[in-house]
Amino acid sequence: MPRKASRSIAVVDEHPVAVVPVSERRLSFGGKWAYAPAPESVPVKIAPRYELFVGGKMVAPKSGKYFPSLNPANEKQLAEVALGNAADVAAAVSAARKAFAKWSKLPGRERGKYLYRIARIVQEKARELAIVETMDGGKPIKESRDFDLPQVAAHFFYHAGWADKLDYAFPGRKAAPVGVCGQIIPWNFPLLMAAWKLAPALACGNTVVLKPAETTSVSAMHLAEILREAELPDGVVNIVTGAGETGRALVEHADVDKLAFTGSTDVGKLLAKSVAATKKRLTLELGGKAAHLIFEDAPIDQAVEGIINGIFFNQGHVCCAGSRLLVQEGVFAKVLRKLSDRIKTLRVGDPMDKNTDIGAINSKPQLEKIRELVQAGVAEGGELIQTRCALPAKGYWFPPSLITGVTASHRVAQEEIFGPVLSVMTFRTPEEAIERANNTPYGLSAGVWTDKGSKIFKMVSKLRAGVVWANTYNKFDPTSPFGGYKESGFGREGGVHGLLPYVRLES
Ligand code: ADP
């Protein structure tokens, strides 16, 4: 019997064997499974070209066109990706419709088995997928390896558990699937956003056409291979890559029953207009401009760490990033000094280096947007505090930055920068903090640091944000619903609330 012997070597039938690359592990040991710990360096196969995934097959785009996916850390082409057009979207929707007839009738327990299988294969290939994610998107490998991939697996596991328990989720009601779901995802957490969208849809018996973001489609195609390996029936998930036009074709397709979108508020508004007066259901997870509050009674060192994580995690490419810091006046000087010191210790650079804290900005247009907003912040009277670190010559980089002297009307206090830039403001009283925190068109998330539990409850009940973290930040769990108010969108993902958009409740 294979058994686990030590952390660095696997023993099969008492004969020590070398750890083999992840991709070959299934074939090793005469067909026996060996649970070898993943090696530190994992060979990753990145194909020169990726096709579309339609009806269970990899198919060439009807346009015959492909577009480059760049590694933002060196501006080199990582792969070519198929440019799906309206005809490709139509083929994918038709495959999803065909698959729906059988998939929606499958007992929940059977659907759950597929989801468990997907979750396990994701875990098995986590190292490899993390590398793909980092090379295609620019995020530090320690984040894709220790945050994104474990969360991807967790979302499939969690929703696998719901597949045969929908009757318990909605007691007294029958939860029928909605139909064909069009899901459009962004580039900041490519695989994780795919998992957030696919797992609940499939658990509830729906079929899907997924449209990844144009700068980060490669890992989605690796996920397609995993779906094939899990023997998910053909057409249950289809993946059509492309840019905004491809997304628009999916949004406008008449046979889509439900749309789920995560991305910018501008595109979210277009979707809302497009589906108005159609049968389509819609959930939107859009931008944010989260207030992160520090009270004078907070544990300051911990709060500073929380603030750093809140804004610099994933280069600030996070819709719930704590991008507006509100500090109570009595501790302002102290907090600012500690933050200024701390940003000097953040390592910016090669995302594949596991010591890197801040990787590459996802794309050139995003870098230009960050630069433009920071310049506007300075032009409006803000003071820029930046680290002077050496940045690689090639690639898209922005150093961790603080802007002080910001007022509520400044663009950097109102607009989502989506980069490693923190706008710093002050407040005197809890009432003023609430007023300032809520003074934005967004309402996705917020954070509060204080030693007083009663103050936390008071703030949480008054902050108009879908998620409020207290004495921590950026904590995620598949059991916990996530979503916004106001221009941050509507609908929730995660938990029982996240199942609701994917079911029709019948009595
Ligand atoms: P960002 O501005 O952060 O790049 P977007 O909202 O533009 O975010 O992109 C999020 C997702 O929406 C991507 O997959 C993108 O291709 C897609 N998208 C962009 N424009 C449209 C559109 N008009 N209709 C549908 N999807 C779109």
XYZ file of C-alpha atoms and ligand atoms in Angstrom:
534
model
C 0.000 0.000 0.000
C 1.283 3.451 -0.768
C 1.859 5.405 2.354
C 3.055 8.835 3.190
C 6.541 8.603 4.649
C 8.026 12.027 5.069
C 7.349 15.494 3.808
C 9.996 15.345 1.133
C 9.850 11.854 -0.251
C 7.116 9.373 -1.045
C 7.514 5.688 -0.312
C 5.682 3.077 -2.341
C 5.916 -0.535 -1.182
C 8.889 0.487 0.946
C 10.926 1.507 -2.127
C 11.778 5.174 -1.991
C 10.965 7.004 -5.199
C 11.764 10.491 -6.290
C 8.978 13.013 -6.264
C 7.669 13.311 -9.808
C 6.266 16.323 -11.595
C 2.608 16.931 -10.898
C 1.531 16.279 -14.482
C 3.097 12.812 -14.517
C 2.070 11.646 -11.098
C -0.987 9.736 -12.255
C 1.123 7.622 -14.586
C 3.752 6.737 -12.045
C 4.041 3.768 -9.776
C 2.463 1.265 -12.168
C -0.858 3.050 -12.083
C -0.980 3.255 -8.261
C -1.696 6.560 -6.647
C 1.156 8.049 -4.752
C 0.562 11.094 -2.616
C 3.893 12.731 -3.116
C 4.201 16.227 -1.735
C 4.351 18.738 -4.549
C 7.921 19.696 -5.430
C 9.066 23.264 -4.989
C 9.579 23.741 -8.696
C 6.750 22.409 -10.809
C 7.092 22.042 -14.554
C 4.249 23.927 -16.168
C 3.129 23.431 -19.707
C 1.929 26.662 -21.231
C 0.674 26.074 -24.756
C 1.639 28.569 -27.469
C -2.046 28.873 -28.370
C -5.374 28.319 -26.583
C -8.656 27.564 -28.349
C -12.241 27.970 -27.144
C -13.887 25.327 -24.945
C -17.297 24.543 -26.433
C -19.395 21.405 -26.030
C -16.558 19.622 -24.217
C -14.050 20.205 -27.033
C -11.278 22.677 -27.721
C -12.395 24.417 -30.907
C -10.842 27.106 -33.100
C -12.632 30.475 -33.112
C -14.880 31.017 -36.126
C -13.097 34.280 -36.902
C -9.773 32.423 -37.119
C -8.366 35.248 -34.971
C -6.208 35.064 -31.843
C -4.888 37.750 -29.532
C -1.750 37.812 -27.392
C -1.801 37.324 -23.636
C 1.212 39.115 -22.164
C 3.144 38.418 -19.014
C 2.860 41.888 -17.406
C 6.128 41.379 -15.532
C 8.208 41.297 -18.726
C 5.785 42.317 -21.529
C 6.562 39.072 -23.365
C 3.796 37.093 -25.021
C 2.852 34.163 -22.810
C 0.429 32.581 -25.286
C -2.114 33.356 -27.957
C -5.758 33.197 -27.016
C -8.763 32.613 -29.298
C -10.884 35.640 -30.093
C -14.450 34.436 -29.774
C -17.136 36.318 -31.718
C -20.949 36.339 -31.612
C -21.110 33.091 -33.617
C -18.796 31.369 -31.110
C -20.914 32.679 -28.249
C -24.033 31.341 -30.012
C -22.410 27.905 -30.389
C -21.443 27.919 -26.711
C -24.939 28.961 -25.580
C -26.439 26.246 -27.763
C -24.060 23.629 -26.245
C -25.006 24.847 -22.757
C -28.727 24.651 -23.617
C -28.339 21.102 -24.901
C -26.387 20.043 -21.804
C -28.952 21.683 -19.522
C -31.605 19.097 -20.417
C -29.612 16.302 -18.764
C -27.544 18.178 -16.186
C -30.576 19.839 -14.622
C -32.242 16.421 -14.166
C -29.221 14.811 -12.537
C -29.740 14.101 -8.825
C -27.908 16.685 -6.702
C -25.712 13.970 -5.243
C -24.395 13.158 -8.725
C -23.729 16.802 -9.569
C -21.907 17.102 -6.254
C -19.566 14.273 -7.220
C -18.353 16.208 -10.246
C -17.752 19.299 -8.132
C -15.799 17.301 -5.543
C -13.739 15.840 -8.339
C -12.992 19.289 -9.795
C -12.026 20.549 -6.318
C -9.629 17.653 -5.792
C -7.949 18.029 -9.177
C -7.549 21.765 -8.532
C -5.814 20.903 -5.257
C -3.623 18.386 -6.977
C -2.584 20.883 -9.646
C -2.553 23.914 -7.380
C 1.164 24.639 -7.732
C 1.017 24.462 -11.493
C -2.108 26.614 -11.685
C -0.613 29.186 -9.315
C 2.360 29.579 -11.646
C 0.106 30.051 -14.677
C -1.962 32.597 -12.748
C 1.109 34.575 -11.720
C 2.717 34.522 -15.176
C -0.469 35.609 -16.924
C -1.729 38.161 -14.397
C 1.325 39.488 -12.530
C 0.255 38.711 -8.964
C 2.924 37.535 -6.495
C 3.337 33.767 -6.492
C 2.923 33.654 -2.709
C -0.575 35.081 -3.147
C -1.660 32.845 -6.027
C -0.224 29.808 -4.232
C -1.363 30.539 -0.677
C -4.573 32.490 -1.300
C -6.103 32.118 -4.777
C -5.685 28.395 -5.350
C -6.762 27.201 -1.876
C -9.801 29.466 -2.213
C -10.613 28.078 -5.670
C -10.638 24.529 -4.284
C -12.609 25.653 -1.219
C -15.355 27.150 -3.398
C -15.782 23.933 -5.383
C -15.756 21.835 -2.181
C -18.243 24.102 -0.441
C -20.707 24.131 -3.331
C -20.288 20.398 -3.920
C -21.713 20.064 -0.432
C -24.801 22.098 -1.352
C -25.632 20.154 -4.524
C -27.671 17.499 -2.693
C -28.829 19.753 0.139
C -30.727 22.462 -1.696
C -33.940 21.304 0.011
C -32.324 22.224 3.326
C -31.075 25.553 2.017
C -34.644 26.520 1.112
C -36.933 24.560 3.444
C -40.439 23.968 2.116
C -39.497 25.193 -1.378
C -38.202 23.317 -4.363
C -35.064 24.849 -5.836
C -35.136 24.436 -9.622
C -32.192 25.562 -11.748
C -32.518 28.768 -13.731
C -31.075 27.549 -17.052
C -28.124 28.763 -19.100
C -25.923 31.240 -17.238
C -23.620 33.749 -18.938
C -20.780 34.638 -16.591
C -18.298 37.424 -17.258
C -15.280 37.729 -15.008
C -12.435 40.209 -14.425
C -8.654 39.885 -14.437
C -7.754 40.442 -10.775
C -8.516 36.918 -9.469
C -9.020 34.990 -12.714
C -9.381 31.435 -11.424
C -11.012 32.445 -8.174
C -13.672 34.512 -9.932
C -14.278 31.546 -12.259
C -14.768 29.329 -9.180
C -17.051 31.883 -7.482
C -19.242 31.860 -10.565
C -19.089 28.256 -11.779
C -19.405 26.379 -8.493
C -22.820 27.702 -7.323
C -24.240 27.633 -10.862
C -23.301 23.976 -11.359
C -24.313 22.911 -7.848
C -27.815 24.239 -8.514
C -28.117 22.394 -11.856
C -27.415 25.213 -14.316
C -25.093 25.168 -17.309
C -22.650 27.950 -18.122
C -20.905 30.016 -20.756
C -17.949 31.712 -19.071
C -16.126 34.736 -20.536
C -12.746 35.360 -18.868
C -11.040 38.764 -19.017
C -8.887 39.404 -22.074
C -5.615 39.871 -20.149
C -6.006 36.712 -18.051
C -7.591 33.903 -20.036
C -4.824 31.300 -19.886
C -5.626 29.853 -16.456
C -9.304 29.536 -17.443
C -8.236 27.264 -20.296
C -6.209 25.173 -17.855
C -9.379 24.950 -15.792
C -11.173 23.725 -18.912
C -8.686 20.840 -19.050
C -9.487 20.059 -15.428
C -13.218 19.995 -16.206
C -12.469 17.477 -18.952
C -10.309 15.415 -16.606
C -13.191 15.427 -14.112
C -15.374 14.120 -16.964
C -17.895 16.888 -16.513
C -20.529 16.179 -19.200
C -19.934 18.025 -22.476
C -21.450 21.497 -22.675
C -22.118 21.921 -18.936
C -19.350 24.532 -18.912
C -18.217 26.357 -22.047
C -15.472 28.973 -22.077
C -15.353 31.659 -24.754
C -12.352 33.956 -24.598
C -12.233 37.450 -26.046
C -12.614 41.077 -25.031
C -15.562 43.427 -24.441
C -17.278 42.609 -27.746
C -17.314 38.910 -26.890
C -18.783 39.759 -23.494
C -21.404 41.946 -25.148
C -22.430 39.106 -27.490
C -22.983 36.913 -24.436
C -24.957 39.603 -22.638
C -27.189 40.174 -25.667
C -27.774 36.518 -26.550
C -31.507 35.840 -26.306
C -31.181 32.303 -24.931
C -29.216 33.224 -21.801
C -31.388 32.995 -18.663
C -29.058 34.549 -16.139
C -26.051 36.853 -16.277
C -23.446 37.220 -13.560
C -20.839 39.916 -13.965
C -17.840 41.023 -11.947
C -15.979 44.043 -13.271
C -16.115 47.792 -13.569
C -19.155 49.845 -12.627
C -19.227 51.378 -16.135
C -19.611 48.000 -17.842
C -22.005 46.850 -15.107
C -24.293 49.774 -15.980
C -24.209 48.745 -19.652
C -25.281 45.241 -18.661
C -28.117 46.535 -16.503
C -29.419 48.589 -19.431
C -29.065 45.689 -21.825
C -31.064 43.215 -19.721
C -33.811 45.677 -18.768
C -37.159 44.375 -20.040
C -35.767 40.926 -20.909
C -36.315 37.612 -19.106
C -32.693 37.606 -17.971
C -31.721 37.631 -14.342
C -28.704 39.704 -13.409
C -26.246 39.949 -10.538
C -23.483 42.552 -10.538
C -20.334 42.731 -8.439
C -18.767 46.059 -9.353
C -16.252 48.570 -8.091
C -15.525 49.806 -4.606
C -13.815 52.567 -2.652
C -13.719 51.026 0.790
C -13.212 53.115 3.894
C -10.729 51.625 6.345
C -11.100 53.257 9.749
C -8.609 53.424 12.613
C -9.825 54.683 15.990
C -7.455 56.035 18.639
C -8.121 53.018 20.868
C -7.082 50.519 18.176
C -4.045 48.247 18.518
C -2.017 50.493 16.210
C 0.670 48.060 15.054
C -1.895 45.430 14.110
C -4.066 48.052 12.464
C -1.143 49.265 10.348
C -0.514 45.695 9.179
C -4.209 45.381 8.365
C -4.135 48.624 6.387
C -1.059 47.469 4.445
C -2.742 44.170 3.596
C -6.014 45.939 2.867
C -4.552 48.090 0.102
C -1.429 46.356 -1.193
C -2.760 42.797 -1.480
C -2.778 41.858 -5.195
C -1.272 45.304 -6.098
C -4.546 46.869 -4.950
C -6.338 45.175 -7.868
C -9.129 44.274 -5.481
C -12.682 45.619 -5.667
C -12.955 45.523 -1.861
C -9.466 47.032 -1.270
C -9.336 49.369 1.727
C -8.334 52.296 -0.470
C -9.579 55.208 1.687
C -7.892 55.317 5.059
C -9.723 57.317 7.724
C -7.585 57.875 10.829
C -8.842 59.419 14.070
C -6.926 62.664 14.554
C -5.195 61.761 17.838
C -3.224 58.917 16.207
C -2.817 60.378 12.741
C 0.886 61.308 13.034
C 1.750 57.957 14.572
C -0.168 55.930 11.987
C 1.270 57.906 9.087
C 4.829 57.459 10.359
C 4.354 53.721 10.766
C 2.730 53.368 7.342
C 5.500 55.406 5.691
C 8.118 53.170 7.329
C 6.265 49.982 6.501
C 5.857 50.648 2.776
C 9.652 50.923 2.517
C 9.913 47.269 3.488
C 7.535 46.005 0.787
C 9.313 44.227 -2.021
C 8.159 45.172 -5.483
C 9.261 43.100 -8.451
C 9.365 39.653 -10.018
C 6.023 38.050 -9.191
C 7.594 34.587 -9.466
C 9.916 35.339 -6.535
C 8.206 34.031 -3.434
C 9.508 36.960 -1.375
C 7.778 39.507 -3.585
C 5.000 41.500 -1.890
C 3.841 43.598 -4.827
C 3.901 42.140 -8.310
C 3.239 43.631 -11.719
C 0.313 45.856 -12.604
C -1.962 43.708 -14.755
C -1.789 45.715 -17.986
C -0.472 48.907 -19.560
C -3.904 50.607 -19.660
C -4.343 49.842 -15.955
C -0.919 51.304 -15.174
C -1.826 54.446 -17.130
C -5.093 54.746 -15.217
C -3.264 54.495 -11.873
C -0.709 57.108 -12.961
C -3.412 59.453 -14.186
C -5.372 59.283 -10.936
C -2.281 59.718 -8.770
C -1.291 62.801 -10.799
C -4.819 64.136 -10.324
C -4.479 63.542 -6.557
C -1.270 65.594 -6.459
C -2.730 68.312 -8.715
C -5.684 68.604 -6.326
C -3.334 69.285 -3.410
C -2.514 65.835 -2.063
C 0.995 64.960 -0.888
C 2.437 61.807 -2.427
C 4.524 59.496 -0.238
C 6.175 56.789 -2.300
C 8.958 54.299 -1.839
C 11.982 54.821 -4.013
C 12.632 51.228 -4.980
C 14.402 50.008 -8.106
C 11.803 48.694 -10.520
C 12.529 46.244 -13.343
C 13.139 47.935 -16.716
C 10.503 45.877 -18.519
C 6.985 45.248 -17.313
C 4.280 47.341 -15.643
C 5.097 48.536 -12.140
C 3.824 51.022 -9.620
C 5.453 51.542 -6.214
C 3.366 51.374 -3.033
C 2.039 54.888 -2.482
C 0.207 56.979 0.103
C -1.557 60.250 -0.672
C -2.166 62.516 2.313
C -4.037 65.806 2.499
C -6.925 64.259 0.628
C -10.418 65.688 1.010
C -13.712 63.965 0.283
C -14.175 65.808 -2.994
C -10.796 64.820 -4.465
C -10.896 62.302 -7.287
C -8.583 59.961 -5.328
C -11.197 59.885 -2.554
C -14.064 59.175 -4.934
C -12.795 57.097 -7.856
C -11.564 53.547 -7.769
C -7.802 53.549 -8.508
C -7.440 49.745 -8.495
C -3.745 49.993 -7.750
C -1.302 50.126 -4.794
C -2.354 53.623 -3.744
C -3.882 54.589 -0.406
C -5.724 57.898 0.061
C -5.325 59.077 3.650
C -7.851 61.270 5.502
C -8.782 61.991 9.118
C -11.877 62.165 11.324
C -12.687 63.341 14.860
C -15.806 61.503 16.028
C -17.460 58.171 15.156
C -20.347 60.131 13.594
C -17.959 61.997 11.340
C -16.225 58.704 10.449
C -19.539 57.165 9.370
C -20.492 60.189 7.315
C -17.132 60.267 5.549
C -17.001 56.510 5.058
C -20.428 56.463 3.425
C -19.698 59.492 1.252
C -18.991 57.619 -2.004
C -21.114 56.172 -4.803
C -19.848 52.713 -3.825
C -20.794 50.353 -1.000
C -18.860 47.125 -1.257
C -16.712 46.828 1.858
C -15.277 48.626 4.873
C -12.918 47.960 7.772
C -12.860 49.132 11.390
C -10.013 48.984 13.892
C -10.904 49.611 17.520
C -10.500 47.974 20.896
C -14.181 48.450 21.782
C -16.678 45.772 20.777
C -19.606 48.157 21.252
C -18.024 50.601 18.825
C -17.626 47.818 16.261
C -21.349 46.984 16.466
C -22.312 50.626 16.180
C -20.081 51.195 13.150
C -21.052 47.973 11.403
C -24.741 48.823 11.609
C -24.179 52.285 10.106
C -21.575 51.617 7.430
C -23.329 51.189 4.118
C -21.158 48.355 2.826
C -21.888 44.747 1.923
C -18.917 43.415 3.907
C -17.440 45.014 7.024
C -14.310 43.575 8.580
C -13.484 44.405 12.198
C -9.869 44.271 13.413
C -8.928 42.342 10.295
C -9.248 42.804 6.539
C -9.530 40.813 3.315
C -10.731 37.641 5.008
C -12.719 35.447 2.641
C -14.619 32.241 3.047
C -17.030 30.444 0.699
C -19.635 30.308 3.473
C -19.743 34.076 3.750
C -21.854 36.129 1.324
C -20.002 38.842 -0.583
C -21.535 41.713 -2.561
C -22.354 45.387 -2.504
C -24.787 48.254 -2.232
C -25.246 51.309 -4.418
C -22.896 51.422 -7.435
C -21.017 48.371 -6.154
C -23.800 46.192 -7.546
C -26.412 43.789 -6.264
C -26.715 40.099 -5.500
C -24.433 38.065 -3.257
C -21.814 35.404 -3.937
C -20.976 32.760 -1.325
C -23.063 31.202 1.420
C -26.752 30.373 1.023
C -27.326 33.887 -0.326
C -24.998 33.082 -3.215
C -27.196 30.150 -4.276
C -30.301 32.285 -4.612
C -29.477 33.856 -8.012
C -29.035 30.350 -9.438
C -32.376 28.841 -8.386
C -36.046 29.347 -9.050
C -37.871 28.682 -5.828
C -41.105 26.774 -6.296
C -43.515 25.888 -3.539
P -11.769 46.663 -16.046
O -12.182 48.062 -16.405
O -11.401 46.501 -14.644
O -10.818 46.046 -17.028
P -14.122 45.612 -17.240
O -15.423 45.855 -16.590
O -13.798 46.381 -18.471
O -13.049 45.787 -16.113
O -13.939 44.080 -17.578
C -14.513 43.036 -16.827
C -15.008 41.983 -17.797
O -16.044 42.527 -18.588
C -13.950 41.483 -18.792
O -14.153 40.098 -18.972
C -14.281 42.263 -20.042
O -13.865 41.634 -21.227
C -15.792 42.318 -19.971
N -16.414 43.404 -20.725
C -15.885 44.606 -21.065
N -16.775 45.361 -21.755
C -17.908 44.615 -21.855
C -19.208 44.816 -22.452
N -19.516 45.947 -23.066
N -20.124 43.835 -22.340
C -19.831 42.691 -21.685
N -18.639 42.432 -21.128
C -17.680 43.368 -21.196
